[in-house]
């Protein structure tokens, strides 16, 4: 059985996308943020799952609120491949270098394709996600912030992760793992939007 070709192709895709996008991005900020998440995956059938996420992010260490998110998605899995449409609701607080005049809301939908495979004792997974983001915009007025409604911003994301088992085999339920991850994002749509 030959297994090298898909792994070489995924490595080539990963390297090409990371190199091209990292050279194109110029917006950078150094901030100290904390990020927590709770994830529940419920198997609905032989190949169907329901995925639920709650994410909370804090800025300035853990002192200031940054974001709160609720995400839900059905997912189809076959072998190492997966397909997922999803919806997320985000509350974005003013924070750090990309400060907004007020707390703003976001509705986000996405289509995602994923691929997982073994790499010796370790594992790799790849995710390509096309997001449709509807972000609330606000402006400062003498009476306080005023909503200007929602604007569309699209984003293409590619993430690769190396999953390293700490006390057993990779890709085993309940296994403790160290994860090395890299994600690149390309934004399109509203040119007035700052950030990713």
mmCIF file of C-alpha atoms in Angstrom:
data_model
loop_
_atom_site.group_PDB
_atom_site.id
_atom_site.type_symbol
_atom_site.label_atom_id
_atom_site.label_comp_id
_atom_site.label_asym_id
_atom_site.label_seq_id
_atom_site.Cartn_x
_atom_site.Cartn_y
_atom_site.Cartn_z
ATOM 1 C CA UNK A 1 0.000 0.000 0.000
ATOM 2 C CA UNK A 2 1.413 3.383 -1.020
ATOM 3 C CA UNK A 3 0.843 6.191 1.462
ATOM 4 C CA UNK A 4 3.563 8.718 0.615
ATOM 5 C CA UNK A 5 1.885 10.639 -2.202
ATOM 6 C CA UNK A 6 -1.019 12.292 -0.255
ATOM 7 C CA UNK A 7 1.398 13.318 2.496
ATOM 8 C CA UNK A 8 3.859 14.849 0.024
ATOM 9 C CA UNK A 9 1.011 16.687 -1.718
ATOM 10 C CA UNK A 10 -0.361 18.021 1.594
ATOM 11 C CA UNK A 11 3.147 19.156 2.619
ATOM 12 C CA UNK A 12 3.644 20.880 -0.743
ATOM 13 C CA UNK A 13 0.250 22.605 -0.490
ATOM 14 C CA UNK A 14 0.960 23.682 3.101
ATOM 15 C CA UNK A 15 4.390 25.128 2.228
ATOM 16 C CA UNK A 16 3.160 26.934 -0.889
ATOM 17 C CA UNK A 17 0.172 28.558 0.819
ATOM 18 C CA UNK A 18 2.172 29.563 3.921
ATOM 19 C CA UNK A 19 4.965 31.122 1.854
ATOM 20 C CA UNK A 20 2.684 33.034 -0.518
ATOM 21 C CA UNK A 21 0.341 34.420 2.105
ATOM 22 C CA UNK A 22 2.958 35.267 4.734
ATOM 23 C CA UNK A 23 4.753 37.469 2.197
ATOM 24 C CA UNK A 24 1.496 39.244 1.266
ATOM 25 C CA UNK A 25 0.410 40.197 4.811
ATOM 26 C CA UNK A 26 1.698 43.445 6.315
ATOM 27 C CA UNK A 27 -0.623 44.141 9.288
ATOM 28 C CA UNK A 28 1.110 43.175 12.537
ATOM 29 C CA UNK A 29 0.560 43.938 16.202
ATOM 30 C CA UNK A 30 2.204 42.621 19.339
ATOM 31 C CA UNK A 31 -0.362 41.954 22.068
ATOM 32 C CA UNK A 32 -0.613 39.703 25.120
ATOM 33 C CA UNK A 33 -3.908 37.827 24.813
ATOM 34 C CA UNK A 34 -5.398 34.698 26.377
ATOM 35 C CA UNK A 35 -7.770 32.329 24.608
ATOM 36 C CA UNK A 36 -9.944 29.583 26.052
ATOM 37 C CA UNK A 37 -12.328 27.205 24.312
ATOM 38 C CA UNK A 38 -14.735 24.395 25.028
ATOM 39 C CA UNK A 39 -15.571 21.981 22.215
ATOM 40 C CA UNK A 40 -18.215 19.249 22.088
ATOM 41 C CA UNK A 41 -18.539 16.818 19.180
ATOM 42 C CA UNK A 42 -21.623 14.594 19.056
ATOM 43 C CA UNK A 43 -21.782 11.655 16.658
ATOM 44 C CA UNK A 44 -25.179 11.601 14.923
ATOM 45 C CA UNK A 45 -24.589 8.677 12.535
ATOM 46 C CA UNK A 46 -21.838 6.610 10.941
ATOM 47 C CA UNK A 47 -20.361 9.649 9.143
ATOM 48 C CA UNK A 48 -22.246 12.632 10.574
ATOM 49 C CA UNK A 49 -21.248 14.733 13.581
ATOM 50 C CA UNK A 50 -22.454 17.921 15.214
ATOM 51 C CA UNK A 51 -19.750 20.263 16.484
ATOM 52 C CA UNK A 52 -20.303 22.958 19.150
ATOM 53 C CA UNK A 53 -17.710 25.516 20.292
ATOM 54 C CA UNK A 54 -17.648 28.286 22.860
ATOM 55 C CA UNK A 55 -14.583 30.529 22.755
ATOM 56 C CA UNK A 56 -13.593 33.295 25.119
ATOM 57 C CA UNK A 57 -10.647 35.556 24.479
ATOM 58 C CA UNK A 58 -9.108 38.100 26.826
ATOM 59 C CA UNK A 59 -6.708 40.959 26.124
ATOM 60 C CA UNK A 60 -4.051 42.623 28.261
ATOM 61 C CA UNK A 61 -3.277 39.223 29.734
ATOM 62 C CA UNK A 62 -6.675 38.227 31.102
ATOM 63 C CA UNK A 63 -7.777 41.638 32.415
ATOM 64 C CA UNK A 64 -9.919 42.915 29.520
ATOM 65 C CA UNK A 65 -12.622 41.207 27.429
ATOM 66 C CA UNK A 66 -11.653 40.703 23.792
ATOM 67 C CA UNK A 67 -14.131 38.301 22.151
ATOM 68 C CA UNK A 68 -16.848 35.815 23.012
ATOM 69 C CA UNK A 69 -18.044 33.333 20.379
ATOM 70 C CA UNK A 70 -20.633 30.602 19.957
ATOM 71 C CA UNK A 71 -20.177 28.257 16.977
ATOM 72 C CA UNK A 72 -22.221 25.325 15.655
ATOM 73 C CA UNK A 73 -21.654 23.117 12.606
ATOM 74 C CA UNK A 74 -22.738 19.782 11.157
ATOM 75 C CA UNK A 75 -19.768 17.785 9.839
ATOM 76 C CA UNK A 76 -19.512 14.904 7.377
ATOM 77 C CA UNK A 77 -16.482 12.606 7.850
ATOM 78 C CA UNK A 78 -15.153 9.801 5.679
ATOM 79 C CA UNK A 79 -11.733 8.333 6.355
ATOM 80 C CA UNK A 80 -9.339 11.240 6.924
ATOM 81 C CA UNK A 81 -11.529 13.733 5.034
ATOM 82 C CA UNK A 82 -14.251 16.021 6.409
ATOM 83 C CA UNK A 83 -16.663 18.658 5.084
ATOM 84 C CA UNK A 84 -18.318 21.247 7.305
ATOM 85 C CA UNK A 85 -20.684 24.192 6.820
ATOM 86 C CA UNK A 86 -20.984 26.293 9.969
ATOM 87 C CA UNK A 87 -22.354 29.363 11.726
ATOM 88 C CA UNK A 88 -20.815 31.489 14.461
ATOM 89 C CA UNK A 89 -21.980 34.472 16.494
ATOM 90 C CA UNK A 90 -19.197 36.712 17.847
ATOM 91 C CA UNK A 91 -19.187 39.579 20.311
ATOM 92 C CA UNK A 92 -16.093 41.748 19.715
ATOM 93 C CA UNK A 93 -15.033 44.144 22.454
ATOM 94 C CA UNK A 94 -12.734 47.169 21.976
ATOM 95 C CA UNK A 95 -9.173 46.002 22.700
ATOM 96 C CA UNK A 96 -5.501 46.407 21.775
ATOM 97 C CA UNK A 97 -4.067 47.796 18.546
ATOM 98 C CA UNK A 98 -7.269 47.336 16.500
ATOM 99 C CA UNK A 99 -9.535 49.128 18.958
ATOM 100 C CA UNK A 100 -13.103 49.854 17.830
ATOM 101 C CA UNK A 101 -15.325 52.616 19.222
ATOM 102 C CA UNK A 102 -17.824 50.145 20.732
ATOM 103 C CA UNK A 103 -18.629 46.484 21.334
ATOM 104 C CA UNK A 104 -19.596 45.074 17.942
ATOM 105 C CA UNK A 105 -21.315 41.904 16.804
ATOM 106 C CA UNK A 106 -20.472 39.512 13.977
ATOM 107 C CA UNK A 107 -22.387 36.777 12.180
ATOM 108 C CA UNK A 108 -20.081 34.333 10.426
ATOM 109 C CA UNK A 109 -20.803 31.417 8.101
ATOM 110 C CA UNK A 110 -18.214 29.128 6.549
ATOM 111 C CA UNK A 111 -17.548 26.167 4.296
ATOM 112 C CA UNK A 112 -14.614 24.001 5.339
ATOM 113 C CA UNK A 113 -12.725 20.989 3.991
ATOM 114 C CA UNK A 114 -10.370 19.040 6.252
ATOM 115 C CA UNK A 115 -7.853 16.219 5.944
ATOM 116 C CA UNK A 116 -6.124 14.221 8.741
ATOM 117 C CA UNK A 117 -3.329 11.693 8.361
ATOM 118 C CA UNK A 118 -0.666 9.906 10.357
ATOM 119 C CA UNK A 119 2.952 10.979 10.146
ATOM 120 C CA UNK A 120 4.923 8.248 11.878
ATOM 121 C CA UNK A 121 3.858 8.225 15.566
ATOM 122 C CA UNK A 122 2.454 11.731 15.164
ATOM 123 C CA UNK A 123 -0.449 13.123 13.166
ATOM 124 C CA UNK A 124 -1.158 16.041 10.849
ATOM 125 C CA UNK A 125 -4.366 17.814 10.035
ATOM 126 C CA UNK A 126 -5.149 20.441 7.447
ATOM 127 C CA UNK A 127 -8.127 22.773 7.181
ATOM 128 C CA UNK A 128 -9.152 25.049 4.320
ATOM 129 C CA UNK A 129 -12.018 27.365 5.269
ATOM 130 C CA UNK A 130 -13.893 30.005 3.251
ATOM 131 C CA UNK A 131 -15.651 32.421 5.612
ATOM 132 C CA UNK A 132 -18.435 34.895 4.970
ATOM 133 C CA UNK A 133 -18.287 37.486 7.754
ATOM 134 C CA UNK A 134 -20.954 40.085 8.479
ATOM 135 C CA UNK A 135 -19.369 42.570 10.889
ATOM 136 C CA UNK A 136 -21.169 45.349 12.697
ATOM 137 C CA UNK A 137 -19.524 48.751 12.278
ATOM 138 C CA UNK A 138 -19.830 51.648 14.717
ATOM 139 C CA UNK A 139 -18.779 55.263 14.679
ATOM 140 C CA UNK A 140 -18.112 57.655 17.515
ATOM 141 C CA UNK A 141 -20.642 60.451 18.046
ATOM 142 C CA UNK A 142 -20.913 63.079 20.813
ATOM 143 C CA UNK A 143 -23.758 60.997 22.319
ATOM 144 C CA UNK A 144 -21.656 57.798 22.217
ATOM 145 C CA UNK A 145 -21.029 55.028 19.692
ATOM 146 C CA UNK A 146 -23.625 54.566 16.960
ATOM 147 C CA UNK A 147 -24.059 51.407 14.864
ATOM 148 C CA UNK A 148 -23.687 51.817 11.099
ATOM 149 C CA UNK A 149 -25.063 48.336 10.396
ATOM 150 C CA UNK A 150 -23.253 45.257 9.122
ATOM 151 C CA UNK A 151 -20.664 44.982 6.338
ATOM 152 C CA UNK A 152 -19.465 41.940 4.441
ATOM 153 C CA UNK A 153 -15.847 40.800 4.645
ATOM 154 C CA UNK A 154 -14.702 37.489 3.176
ATOM 155 C CA UNK A 155 -11.732 35.491 4.401
ATOM 156 C CA UNK A 156 -9.874 32.419 3.175
ATOM 157 C CA UNK A 157 -8.018 30.491 5.902
ATOM 158 C CA UNK A 158 -5.563 27.612 5.680
ATOM 159 C CA UNK A 159 -4.437 25.919 8.886
ATOM 160 C CA UNK A 160 -2.069 23.024 9.379
ATOM 161 C CA UNK A 161 -1.387 21.306 12.722
ATOM 162 C CA UNK A 162 1.176 18.767 13.851
ATOM 163 C CA UNK A 163 -0.281 16.580 16.616
ATOM 164 C CA UNK A 164 2.360 15.058 18.898
ATOM 165 C CA UNK A 165 1.169 12.373 21.367
ATOM 166 C CA UNK A 166 2.474 12.815 24.906
ATOM 167 C CA UNK A 167 1.773 9.310 26.238
ATOM 168 C CA UNK A 168 0.606 7.067 23.411
ATOM 169 C CA UNK A 169 -0.511 7.225 19.786
ATOM 170 C CA UNK A 170 -1.780 10.251 17.834
ATOM 171 C CA UNK A 171 -5.428 10.416 16.711
ATOM 172 C CA UNK A 172 -6.689 8.317 19.644
ATOM 173 C CA UNK A 173 -9.679 9.615 21.588
ATOM 174 C CA UNK A 174 -8.677 10.977 24.991
ATOM 175 C CA UNK A 175 -4.965 11.166 24.115
ATOM 176 C CA UNK A 176 -2.959 14.058 25.587
ATOM 177 C CA UNK A 177 -1.198 15.889 22.754
ATOM 178 C CA UNK A 178 1.116 18.787 22.093
ATOM 179 C CA UNK A 179 -0.017 20.742 19.035
ATOM 180 C CA UNK A 180 2.127 22.888 16.758
ATOM 181 C CA UNK A 181 -0.141 24.979 14.558
ATOM 182 C CA UNK A 182 0.159 27.617 11.847
ATOM 183 C CA UNK A 183 -2.659 29.422 10.077
ATOM 184 C CA UNK A 184 -2.607 31.950 7.266
ATOM 185 C CA UNK A 185 -5.573 34.148 6.371
ATOM 186 C CA UNK A 186 -6.359 36.235 3.307
ATOM 187 C CA UNK A 187 -9.113 38.833 3.625
ATOM 188 C CA UNK A 188 -11.235 40.248 0.796
ATOM 189 C CA UNK A 189 -14.314 42.469 0.591
ATOM 190 C CA UNK A 190 -14.770 45.774 2.454
ATOM 191 C CA UNK A 191 -11.468 47.724 1.994
ATOM 192 C CA UNK A 192 -12.196 49.923 5.030
ATOM 193 C CA UNK A 193 -11.970 46.938 7.401
ATOM 194 C CA UNK A 194 -8.769 46.837 9.494
ATOM 195 C CA UNK A 195 -7.369 43.572 10.761
ATOM 196 C CA UNK A 196 -8.016 39.982 9.777
#
